[in-house]
Short mmCIF file of C-alpha atoms in Angstrom, two decimals:
data_model
loop_
_atom_site.label_atom_id
_atom_site.label_comp_id
_atom_site.label_asym_id
_atom_site.label_seq_id
_atom_site.Cartn_x
_atom_site.Cartn_y
_atom_site.Cartn_z
CA UNK F 654 120.50 80.07 80.51
CA UNK F 655 119.15 82.66 78.05
CA UNK F 656 115.20 83.73 79.03
CA UNK F 657 112.78 85.38 76.39
CA UNK F 658 110.76 87.19 78.24
CA UNK F 659 108.64 88.66 76.04
CA UNK F 660 107.43 85.42 74.84
CA UNK F 661 105.46 85.69 78.28
CA UNK F 662 104.45 89.03 77.25
CA UNK F 663 101.71 87.42 75.14
CA UNK F 664 99.19 86.04 77.80
CA UNK F 665 98.19 82.35 76.10
CA UNK F 666 101.85 81.32 77.31
CA UNK F 667 101.50 82.94 80.70
CA UNK F 668 98.35 82.33 81.09
CA UNK F 669 99.59 78.61 82.10
CA UNK F 670 102.67 80.63 83.96
CA UNK F 671 100.15 82.31 86.20
CA UNK F 672 98.49 79.34 87.14
CA UNK F 673 101.23 78.19 88.97
CA UNK F 674 102.50 81.16 90.09
CA UNK F 675 99.27 81.09 92.11
CA UNK F 676 99.85 77.63 93.67
CA UNK F 677 103.75 79.00 95.22
CA UNK F 678 102.41 82.20 95.77
CA UNK F 679 99.29 81.27 97.81
CA UNK F 680 101.22 78.26 100.22
CA UNK F 681 104.00 80.74 100.66
CA UNK F 682 100.76 83.62 101.20
CA UNK F 683 99.69 81.49 104.03
CA UNK F 684 103.12 79.61 105.64
CA UNK F 685 103.78 83.36 106.62
CA UNK F 686 100.29 84.65 107.65
CA UNK F 687 100.21 81.62 110.09
CA UNK F 688 103.81 81.79 111.66
CA UNK F 689 102.67 85.79 111.92
CA UNK F 690 100.28 85.25 113.32
CA UNK F 691 101.19 83.39 115.18
CA UNK F 692 104.21 84.60 116.59
CA UNK F 693 102.15 88.19 117.46
CA UNK F 694 99.77 86.47 119.08
CA UNK F 695 101.39 84.28 121.24
CA UNK F 696 105.07 85.32 121.54
CA UNK F 697 105.39 89.70 121.80
CA UNK F 698 104.49 91.37 125.55
CA UNK F 699 100.98 92.25 125.98
CA UNK F 700 101.27 95.47 127.22
CA UNK F 701 103.55 97.86 125.13
CA UNK F 702 105.05 101.62 126.50
CA UNK F 703 105.08 103.53 129.40
CA UNK F 704 103.49 106.09 130.45
CA UNK F 705 99.95 105.74 129.31
CA UNK F 706 100.41 101.65 127.94
CA UNK F 707 98.55 100.33 125.09
CA UNK F 708 97.02 96.79 125.55
CA UNK F 709 95.99 94.28 123.62
CA UNK F 710 94.51 95.93 120.97
CA UNK F 711 97.92 97.08 119.87
CA UNK F 712 98.15 93.15 117.82
CA UNK F 713 96.18 95.26 115.47
CA UNK F 714 99.19 96.54 113.97
CA UNK F 715 100.38 93.06 112.18
CA UNK F 716 97.55 93.68 110.38
CA UNK F 717 97.35 97.47 109.73
CA UNK F 718 100.64 98.66 109.23
CA UNK F 719 101.38 95.49 106.02
CA UNK F 720 98.23 96.44 105.09
CA UNK F 721 98.88 100.10 104.58
CA UNK F 722 102.84 99.12 103.36
CA UNK F 723 100.72 97.41 100.74
CA UNK F 724 98.05 100.09 100.02
CA UNK F 725 100.71 102.20 98.68
CA UNK F 726 103.87 99.36 97.77
CA UNK F 727 100.25 98.05 94.99
CA UNK F 728 99.79 101.74 93.51
CA UNK F 729 103.47 101.60 92.21
CA UNK F 730 102.64 99.12 91.07
CA UNK F 731 99.52 99.48 89.57
CA UNK F 732 101.60 102.81 87.88
CA UNK F 733 104.41 100.87 87.12
CA UNK F 734 102.10 98.29 84.83
CA UNK F 735 100.35 101.29 83.50
CA UNK F 736 103.58 102.88 82.29
CA UNK F 737 104.67 100.18 80.86
CA UNK F 738 101.60 99.44 79.07
CA UNK F 739 101.86 102.77 77.80
CA UNK F 740 105.38 102.95 76.57
CA UNK F 741 105.33 99.36 74.79
CA UNK F 742 101.82 99.03 74.01
CA UNK F 743 101.62 95.26 75.66
CA UNK F 744 98.26 93.89 76.41
CA UNK F 745 99.31 91.21 79.10
CA UNK F 746 100.75 94.67 81.04
CA UNK F 747 96.95 96.49 80.91
CA UNK F 748 96.06 92.79 82.46
CA UNK F 749 98.15 93.05 85.08
CA UNK F 750 97.20 96.58 86.28
CA UNK F 751 93.98 95.19 86.24
CA UNK F 752 93.94 92.77 88.21
CA UNK F 753 96.46 94.50 90.45
CA UNK F 754 94.09 97.70 91.37
CA UNK F 755 91.18 95.67 93.33
CA UNK F 756 94.00 93.72 95.95
CA UNK F 757 95.30 97.41 95.75
CA UNK F 758 91.84 98.54 97.18
CA UNK F 759 91.05 96.15 99.67
CA UNK F 760 94.03 97.07 101.22
CA UNK F 761 93.07 100.24 101.29
CA UNK F 762 89.84 100.11 103.00
CA UNK F 763 91.95 97.10 105.35
CA UNK F 764 93.89 100.25 106.54
CA UNK F 765 91.45 102.81 106.95
CA UNK F 766 89.05 99.87 108.58
CA UNK F 767 91.50 98.31 110.82
CA UNK F 768 92.92 101.79 112.28
CA UNK F 769 89.82 102.81 113.16
CA UNK F 770 89.43 99.87 114.87
CA UNK F 771 92.16 100.86 116.28
CA UNK F 772 91.66 105.00 116.94
CA UNK F 773 88.70 104.29 118.87
CA UNK F 774 90.35 102.72 121.97
CA UNK F 775 94.16 104.78 121.84
CA UNK F 776 92.30 108.10 120.95
CA UNK F 777 88.76 107.68 121.25
CA UNK F 778 87.40 108.09 118.38
CA UNK F 779 87.07 106.03 114.89
CA UNK F 780 87.98 108.77 113.59
CA UNK F 781 90.04 111.90 112.88
CA UNK F 782 91.72 114.20 110.70
CA UNK F 783 95.37 113.05 110.93
CA UNK F 784 97.54 113.74 107.97
CA UNK F 785 98.20 109.82 107.91
CA UNK F 786 94.45 109.45 107.50
CA UNK F 787 93.67 111.08 105.21
CA UNK F 788 95.82 110.48 102.52
CA UNK F 789 94.67 107.33 102.87
CA UNK F 790 91.28 107.60 102.25
CA UNK F 791 92.61 109.94 99.24
CA UNK F 792 94.75 106.92 97.56
CA UNK F 793 91.24 104.46 98.37
CA UNK F 794 89.64 107.43 96.40
CA UNK F 795 92.65 107.12 93.41
CA UNK F 796 92.15 103.44 93.30
CA UNK F 797 88.21 104.21 93.15
CA UNK F 798 88.10 106.81 90.07
CA UNK F 799 90.51 103.63 88.15
CA UNK F 800 88.51 101.26 89.19
CA UNK F 801 85.34 103.04 88.01
CA UNK F 802 87.10 105.06 84.79
CA UNK F 803 88.42 100.77 83.76
CA UNK F 804 84.77 99.32 84.09
CA UNK F 805 82.63 102.79 82.69
CA UNK F 806 84.12 102.18 78.26
CA UNK F 807 83.18 98.97 77.05
CA UNK F 808 85.96 99.47 74.25
CA UNK F 809 88.79 97.73 76.20
CA UNK F 810 91.35 99.02 74.42
CA UNK F 811 90.86 102.87 75.31
CA UNK F 812 89.31 101.33 79.03
CA UNK F 813 92.91 100.04 79.29
CA UNK F 814 94.78 103.19 78.14
CA UNK F 815 92.36 106.23 80.30
CA UNK F 816 92.47 104.65 83.15
CA UNK F 817 96.97 103.99 82.53
CA UNK F 818 96.81 107.67 81.85
CA UNK F 819 94.61 108.63 85.25
CA UNK F 820 96.95 106.09 87.25
CA UNK F 821 100.00 108.19 86.45
CA UNK F 822 98.64 110.85 86.65
CA UNK F 823 97.31 109.97 89.96
CA UNK F 824 101.15 108.82 90.61
CA UNK F 825 102.28 112.12 90.21
CA UNK F 826 99.96 113.88 92.53
CA UNK F 827 100.33 111.63 95.24
CA UNK F 828 102.99 113.61 97.11
CA UNK F 829 101.69 117.14 96.28
CA UNK F 830 98.60 116.02 98.34
CA UNK F 831 100.55 113.86 100.92
CA UNK F 832 102.85 116.52 101.59
CA UNK F 833 99.50 119.81 101.05
CA UNK F 834 97.34 117.18 104.13
CA UNK F 835 100.85 115.84 105.97
CA UNK F 836 101.74 120.08 106.51
CA UNK F 837 98.58 121.94 105.98
CA UNK F 838 100.03 125.11 107.38
CA UNK F 839 104.11 125.43 105.01
CA UNK F 840 104.72 127.79 108.02
CA UNK F 841 104.77 125.55 110.72
CA UNK F 842 106.29 122.29 108.36
CA UNK F 843 109.07 121.20 110.80
CA UNK F 844 106.80 121.03 113.83
CA UNK F 845 104.02 118.85 112.24
CA UNK F 846 106.52 115.87 111.90
CA UNK F 847 105.70 113.11 112.66
CA UNK F 848 107.41 109.51 112.20
CA UNK F 849 107.62 106.45 113.59
CA UNK F 850 110.98 104.69 113.61
CA UNK F 851 111.18 100.69 113.02
CA UNK F 852 114.41 100.44 115.27
CA UNK F 853 113.03 101.85 118.73
CA UNK F 854 109.94 98.85 118.23
CA UNK F 855 110.26 95.49 119.98
CA UNK F 856 111.92 92.96 118.00
CA UNK F 857 109.84 90.52 118.94
CA UNK F 858 106.57 92.92 117.50
CA UNK F 859 108.76 94.21 114.43
CA UNK F 860 109.70 90.07 113.32
CA UNK F 861 106.31 89.49 113.56
CA UNK F 862 105.21 92.51 111.25
CA UNK F 863 107.37 92.25 108.88
CA UNK F 864 106.77 88.74 108.01
CA UNK F 865 102.89 89.52 107.78
CA UNK F 866 104.40 92.41 105.29
CA UNK F 867 105.83 89.55 103.29
CA UNK F 868 102.61 87.62 103.48
CA UNK F 869 100.79 90.42 102.20
CA UNK F 870 102.94 90.79 99.84
CA UNK F 871 102.82 86.93 98.82
CA UNK F 872 98.90 87.19 99.26
CA UNK F 873 99.04 89.90 96.79
CA UNK F 874 100.82 88.17 93.82
CA UNK F 875 98.66 85.37 94.33
CA UNK F 876 95.39 87.41 93.80
CA UNK F 877 96.88 89.19 90.64
CA UNK F 878 97.73 86.38 89.56
CA UNK F 879 94.19 84.59 89.83
CA UNK F 880 92.36 86.91 88.71
CA UNK F 881 95.15 88.18 86.19
CA UNK F 882 93.78 84.39 84.96
CA UNK F 883 90.53 85.54 84.66
CA UNK F 884 90.76 88.77 82.71
CA UNK F 885 93.10 86.71 80.21
CA UNK F 886 90.24 84.09 80.08
CA UNK F 887 87.48 86.74 79.07
CA UNK F 888 89.62 88.77 76.78
CA UNK F 889 90.40 86.17 74.46
CA UNK F 890 87.54 84.10 75.01
CA UNK F 891 87.25 84.42 70.62
CA UNK F 892 91.30 82.94 70.29
CA UNK F 893 91.54 78.87 69.09
CA UNK F 894 93.60 77.92 72.61
CA UNK F 895 91.08 79.39 75.10
CA UNK F 896 88.48 77.16 72.81
CA UNK F 897 90.66 74.62 72.94
CA UNK F 898 91.32 75.01 76.92
CA UNK F 899 87.53 74.96 77.30
CA UNK F 900 86.89 71.91 75.51
CA UNK F 901 89.92 70.02 77.49
CA UNK F 902 88.12 71.63 80.69
CA UNK F 903 85.36 70.15 79.40
CA UNK F 904 86.28 66.30 78.55
CA UNK F 905 87.55 65.29 81.78
CA UNK B 64 101.89 128.71 66.92
CA UNK B 65 100.79 131.74 68.87
CA UNK B 66 98.17 132.49 65.96
CA UNK B 67 96.50 128.90 66.48
CA UNK B 68 95.88 129.39 70.14
CA UNK B 69 94.83 132.99 69.54
CA UNK B 70 92.06 132.30 67.31
CA UNK B 71 91.34 128.51 68.94
CA UNK B 72 91.01 131.17 72.08
CA UNK B 73 88.78 133.67 70.68
CA UNK B 74 86.77 130.88 69.09
CA UNK B 75 85.04 129.27 72.51
CA UNK B 76 85.10 132.79 73.59
CA UNK B 77 82.38 133.44 70.95
CA UNK B 78 80.65 130.52 71.00
CA UNK B 79 79.99 131.03 74.56
CA UNK B 80 78.92 134.25 74.54
CA UNK B 81 76.67 133.41 71.54
CA UNK B 82 75.23 131.13 74.84
CA UNK B 83 75.48 132.98 77.59
CA UNK B 84 73.66 130.85 80.25
CA UNK B 85 75.78 128.42 80.14
CA UNK B 86 78.01 130.77 81.46
CA UNK B 87 75.84 131.94 83.39
CA UNK B 88 74.86 128.28 85.56
CA UNK B 89 77.96 128.14 86.29
CA UNK B 90 78.30 131.33 88.08
CA UNK B 91 75.08 131.20 89.64
CA UNK B 92 75.18 127.09 90.62
CA UNK B 93 78.75 128.99 92.91
CA UNK B 94 76.63 131.93 94.48
CA UNK B 95 73.63 128.99 95.37
CA UNK B 96 75.51 126.95 96.90
CA UNK B 97 77.47 129.45 99.25
CA UNK B 98 74.05 131.23 100.17
CA UNK B 99 72.84 127.87 100.93
CA UNK B 100 75.19 127.24 103.41
CA UNK B 101 74.03 129.73 105.81
CA UNK B 102 70.58 128.18 106.10
CA UNK B 103 72.54 124.74 106.84
CA UNK B 104 74.25 125.64 109.22
CA UNK B 105 72.37 128.91 111.79
CA UNK B 106 73.87 132.71 110.41
CA UNK B 107 75.46 133.00 113.54
CA UNK B 108 78.84 135.44 112.38
CA UNK B 109 81.52 133.56 114.51
CA UNK B 110 80.70 130.41 112.78
CA UNK B 111 80.14 131.81 108.79
CA UNK B 112 83.56 133.00 109.25
CA UNK B 113 85.25 130.31 109.86
CA UNK B 114 83.03 128.80 107.61
CA UNK B 115 83.55 130.59 104.58
CA UNK B 116 87.53 129.75 103.40
CA UNK B 117 86.40 126.22 102.71
CA UNK B 118 82.66 127.25 101.29
CA UNK B 119 83.70 129.47 99.25
CA UNK B 120 86.57 126.45 97.80
CA UNK B 121 84.25 124.32 97.67
CA UNK B 122 81.56 125.89 95.99
CA UNK B 123 84.53 126.88 93.34
CA UNK B 124 85.40 123.91 93.02
CA UNK B 125 81.86 122.01 92.56
CA UNK B 126 81.35 124.78 90.03
CA UNK B 127 84.63 124.67 88.00
CA UNK B 128 83.29 120.74 87.83
CA UNK B 129 79.88 121.61 86.36
CA UNK B 130 81.45 123.38 83.63
CA UNK B 131 84.17 121.14 82.55
CA UNK B 132 82.42 118.43 81.07
CA UNK B 133 81.01 120.97 78.56
CA UNK B 134 85.14 121.70 78.03
CA UNK B 135 85.22 119.56 75.04
CA UNK B 136 82.07 117.80 73.96
CA UNK B 137 80.28 119.97 71.93
CA UNK B 138 83.51 120.12 70.02
CA UNK B 139 83.46 116.05 70.19
CA UNK B 140 80.45 115.42 69.02
CA UNK B 141 80.30 117.93 65.72
CA UNK B 142 84.12 116.27 65.21
CA UNK B 143 85.60 119.65 65.27
CA UNK B 144 87.64 118.11 68.47
CA UNK B 145 89.19 114.92 65.45
CA UNK B 146 90.01 118.09 62.96
CA UNK B 147 92.39 119.62 65.58
CA UNK B 148 93.81 115.86 66.66
CA UNK B 149 94.56 116.19 62.52
CA UNK B 150 96.03 120.34 62.73
CA UNK B 151 99.91 120.45 62.95
CA UNK B 152 99.69 122.47 65.63
CA UNK B 153 101.12 120.64 68.83
CA UNK B 154 97.99 118.92 70.73
CA UNK B 155 98.96 120.52 73.60
CA UNK B 156 99.11 123.92 72.71
CA UNK B 157 95.46 123.79 71.44
CA UNK B 158 94.17 122.14 74.74
CA UNK B 159 96.00 124.95 76.53
CA UNK B 160 93.65 127.58 75.01
CA UNK B 161 90.74 125.89 74.99
CA UNK B 162 91.86 125.53 78.97
CA UNK B 163 92.21 129.26 78.46
CA UNK B 164 88.67 130.05 77.26
CA UNK B 165 87.01 127.62 79.98
CA UNK B 166 89.18 129.44 82.89
CA UNK B 167 88.37 132.68 81.68
CA UNK B 168 84.47 131.97 81.73
CA UNK B 169 84.07 130.01 84.32
CA UNK B 170 86.91 130.44 86.98
CA UNK B 171 87.17 134.57 86.30
CA UNK B 172 83.83 135.42 86.91
CA UNK B 173 84.44 133.11 90.60
CA UNK B 174 86.87 135.37 91.26
CA UNK B 175 85.45 138.17 90.90
CA UNK B 176 82.02 137.79 92.36
CA UNK B 177 84.08 136.62 95.29
CA UNK B 178 84.34 140.03 96.75
CA UNK B 179 80.59 139.65 97.42
CA UNK B 180 80.13 136.35 98.72
CA UNK B 181 83.21 137.21 101.06
CA UNK B 182 80.47 139.86 103.23
CA UNK B 183 77.80 137.25 103.09
CA UNK B 184 79.94 135.55 105.36
CA UNK B 185 81.15 138.62 106.99
CA UNK B 186 85.04 137.92 106.91
CA UNK B 187 87.45 140.71 107.27
CA UNK B 188 88.89 143.17 104.59
CA UNK B 189 92.80 141.65 104.15
CA UNK B 190 91.11 138.02 104.07
CA UNK B 191 88.44 139.05 100.84
CA UNK B 192 91.53 140.76 98.90
CA UNK B 193 94.05 137.44 99.98
CA UNK B 194 90.52 135.59 98.93
CA UNK B 195 90.12 136.55 95.82
CA UNK B 196 93.81 136.51 95.25
CA UNK B 197 93.44 132.93 95.76
CA UNK B 198 90.76 132.63 93.66
CA UNK B 199 93.05 134.05 90.71
CA UNK B 200 96.33 131.55 91.33
CA UNK B 201 94.52 128.68 92.53
CA UNK B 202 90.86 128.42 90.16
CA UNK B 203 93.60 128.34 86.97
CA UNK B 204 94.69 124.53 88.16
CA UNK B 205 91.32 123.45 88.49
CA UNK B 206 90.43 124.00 84.97
CA UNK B 207 93.99 122.64 83.73
CA UNK B 208 93.48 119.43 86.42
CA UNK B 209 89.83 119.00 84.95
CA UNK B 210 91.25 118.81 81.57
CA UNK B 211 92.24 115.99 81.58
CA UNK B 212 89.58 114.50 83.72
CA UNK B 213 87.24 115.69 80.72
CA UNK B 214 89.32 114.65 77.90
CA UNK B 215 89.25 110.79 79.79
CA UNK B 216 86.00 110.50 80.13
CA UNK B 217 84.63 112.12 77.19
CA UNK B 218 81.37 110.82 75.38
CA UNK B 219 80.97 107.52 78.35
CA UNK B 220 77.44 107.52 80.11
CA UNK B 221 77.26 109.20 83.70
CA UNK B 222 80.84 110.94 82.98
CA UNK B 223 79.66 113.68 84.39
CA UNK B 224 79.53 111.31 87.82
CA UNK B 225 82.24 109.77 86.64
CA UNK B 226 84.16 112.87 86.34
CA UNK B 227 83.89 114.51 89.49
CA UNK B 228 84.93 111.02 91.04
CA UNK B 229 88.42 110.70 89.41
CA UNK B 230 89.51 114.72 89.45
CA UNK B 231 87.91 116.05 93.02
CA UNK B 232 90.99 113.65 94.71
CA UNK B 233 93.54 115.34 92.80
CA UNK B 234 91.98 118.79 93.77
CA UNK B 235 92.37 118.27 97.38
CA UNK B 236 95.89 120.68 97.08
CA UNK B 237 94.16 123.65 95.68
CA UNK B 238 91.95 123.35 98.25
CA UNK B 239 93.90 123.12 101.45
CA UNK B 240 96.05 125.80 100.14
CA UNK B 241 93.63 127.69 99.25
CA UNK B 242 91.29 127.97 101.55
CA UNK B 243 94.74 128.13 104.29
CA UNK B 244 95.79 131.35 102.68
CA UNK B 245 92.17 133.21 103.04
CA UNK B 246 92.12 131.56 107.01
CA UNK B 247 95.92 133.10 107.72
CA UNK B 248 95.51 136.79 105.85
CA UNK B 249 92.27 136.94 109.23
CA UNK B 250 94.18 138.87 111.49
CA UNK B 251 97.39 139.81 109.19
CA UNK B 252 97.80 139.25 105.31
CA UNK B 253 101.92 138.37 104.98
CA UNK B 254 101.30 135.12 107.07
CA UNK B 255 99.32 134.18 104.01
CA UNK B 256 102.33 134.57 101.81
CA UNK B 257 103.74 130.53 102.17
CA UNK B 258 100.16 129.66 100.74
CA UNK B 259 100.51 132.12 97.81
CA UNK B 260 103.99 130.76 97.18
CA UNK B 261 102.62 127.22 97.12
CA UNK B 262 99.76 128.08 94.99
CA UNK B 263 102.31 129.44 92.37
CA UNK B 264 103.84 126.40 92.65
CA UNK B 265 100.72 124.52 92.02
CA UNK B 266 99.44 127.19 88.88
CA UNK B 267 102.96 126.38 87.10
CA UNK B 268 103.19 122.38 87.23
CA UNK B 269 99.83 122.43 86.38
CA UNK B 270 100.65 124.45 83.33
CA UNK B 271 103.70 122.20 81.71
CA UNK B 272 102.00 119.17 83.05
CA UNK B 273 98.45 119.39 82.71
CA UNK B 274 98.53 119.78 78.78
CA UNK B 275 100.64 117.19 78.14
CA UNK B 276 98.28 114.41 80.00
CA UNK B 277 95.13 116.21 78.36
CA UNK B 278 96.07 115.98 75.42
CA UNK B 279 97.27 112.33 75.47
CA UNK B 280 94.23 111.55 77.27
CA UNK B 281 92.37 113.47 74.44
CA UNK B 282 94.37 111.32 71.79
CA UNK B 283 93.35 108.07 74.02
CA UNK B 284 89.70 109.10 73.32
CA UNK B 285 89.39 109.79 69.45
CA UNK B 286 91.82 106.80 68.86
#
């Protein structure tokens, strides 16, 4: 079967598809998050580690780690759609980018917030200038910058392009910022590597965390598509098909 | 192409020299911000020595940002910028000329006044030399990266505040290594060498990429 993908690059054609996709991804997200939470809360050990064990509070990783993953992944998605928009000049890509940004910002904030809640019992402090925390904070600022620039420009075409350029500049800077914070002293770079290995985790914890990550990913799809539908309607409000849709809705 | 670069550079510097207050305000802003800190945190030698490198760098970031708003604004208002876009010379080269002028007027004075600031903060001689060098390599990066933000926020309401939100996160690497170089030079100057290599790498990277990005941003803003 041959599908003409560019057909769906037109907002009018993608709008009904997005509506269908929202419900599919919402169901998947709800199912995965329910399973993941149940598994994470009831099927995993309640104490973790040897000499200085983590108690029940370690379960925050079922929210924290997936949120942190999604925050980084969604920035890549955002910059990807921005790049596609700048290259092919397709309106829908910019709308997609604008729809993804708030979800990404929310996940970044969630990762920071849950990280603080975890840090209090285990490190004794809500905030520490740890490399990971700091680079996550910078990522949050980058999301805010994108959203702020986009909403500050009234002309949508200019807003889309300017914010897209900013997202791509940010993307180049993210690894640089990450390494500069991760390794503030270049002479001792090797000693500072802090890495956690997925293979060393207990299998129940790992599976429920991965299911939660999948659930969050599906949620991102659902939220982005729902927001996209709103953005499409707003921007295409003057076109015939939206007017038609509105009269049809009104008659119902 | 070289002639276009030089003539634009000369024009920008001449224009700025006719209105010297603009240049001097940035410099005095830097000096005042740095001098305010001892009032806030106390004038103990040990504390100031520790804070010095970071304070100087943060003040340098803010001063460079304050001046960025004016980088393209005047040319945008009187239409010169549009004419620049229409010339046959590559826009990134012209942007580079404007950024160079901007750095000569705001970055270089900060580098030159750094020793005085260093003495205010009881920094040892080796650290003062390192601070001048680090500022010399680091402030051009600030101007180059900042130009992207200045081009993106051209002619917007509240552009200045927005500019800080966009650009300050991108300044973090320069801040980390710039301040790190000064601190490392407290005892032995040789220890700050890796920091200078990294700052130099940032400079080269931004020298190549930032004018291209700023040129693209200007095209978007003036479309």
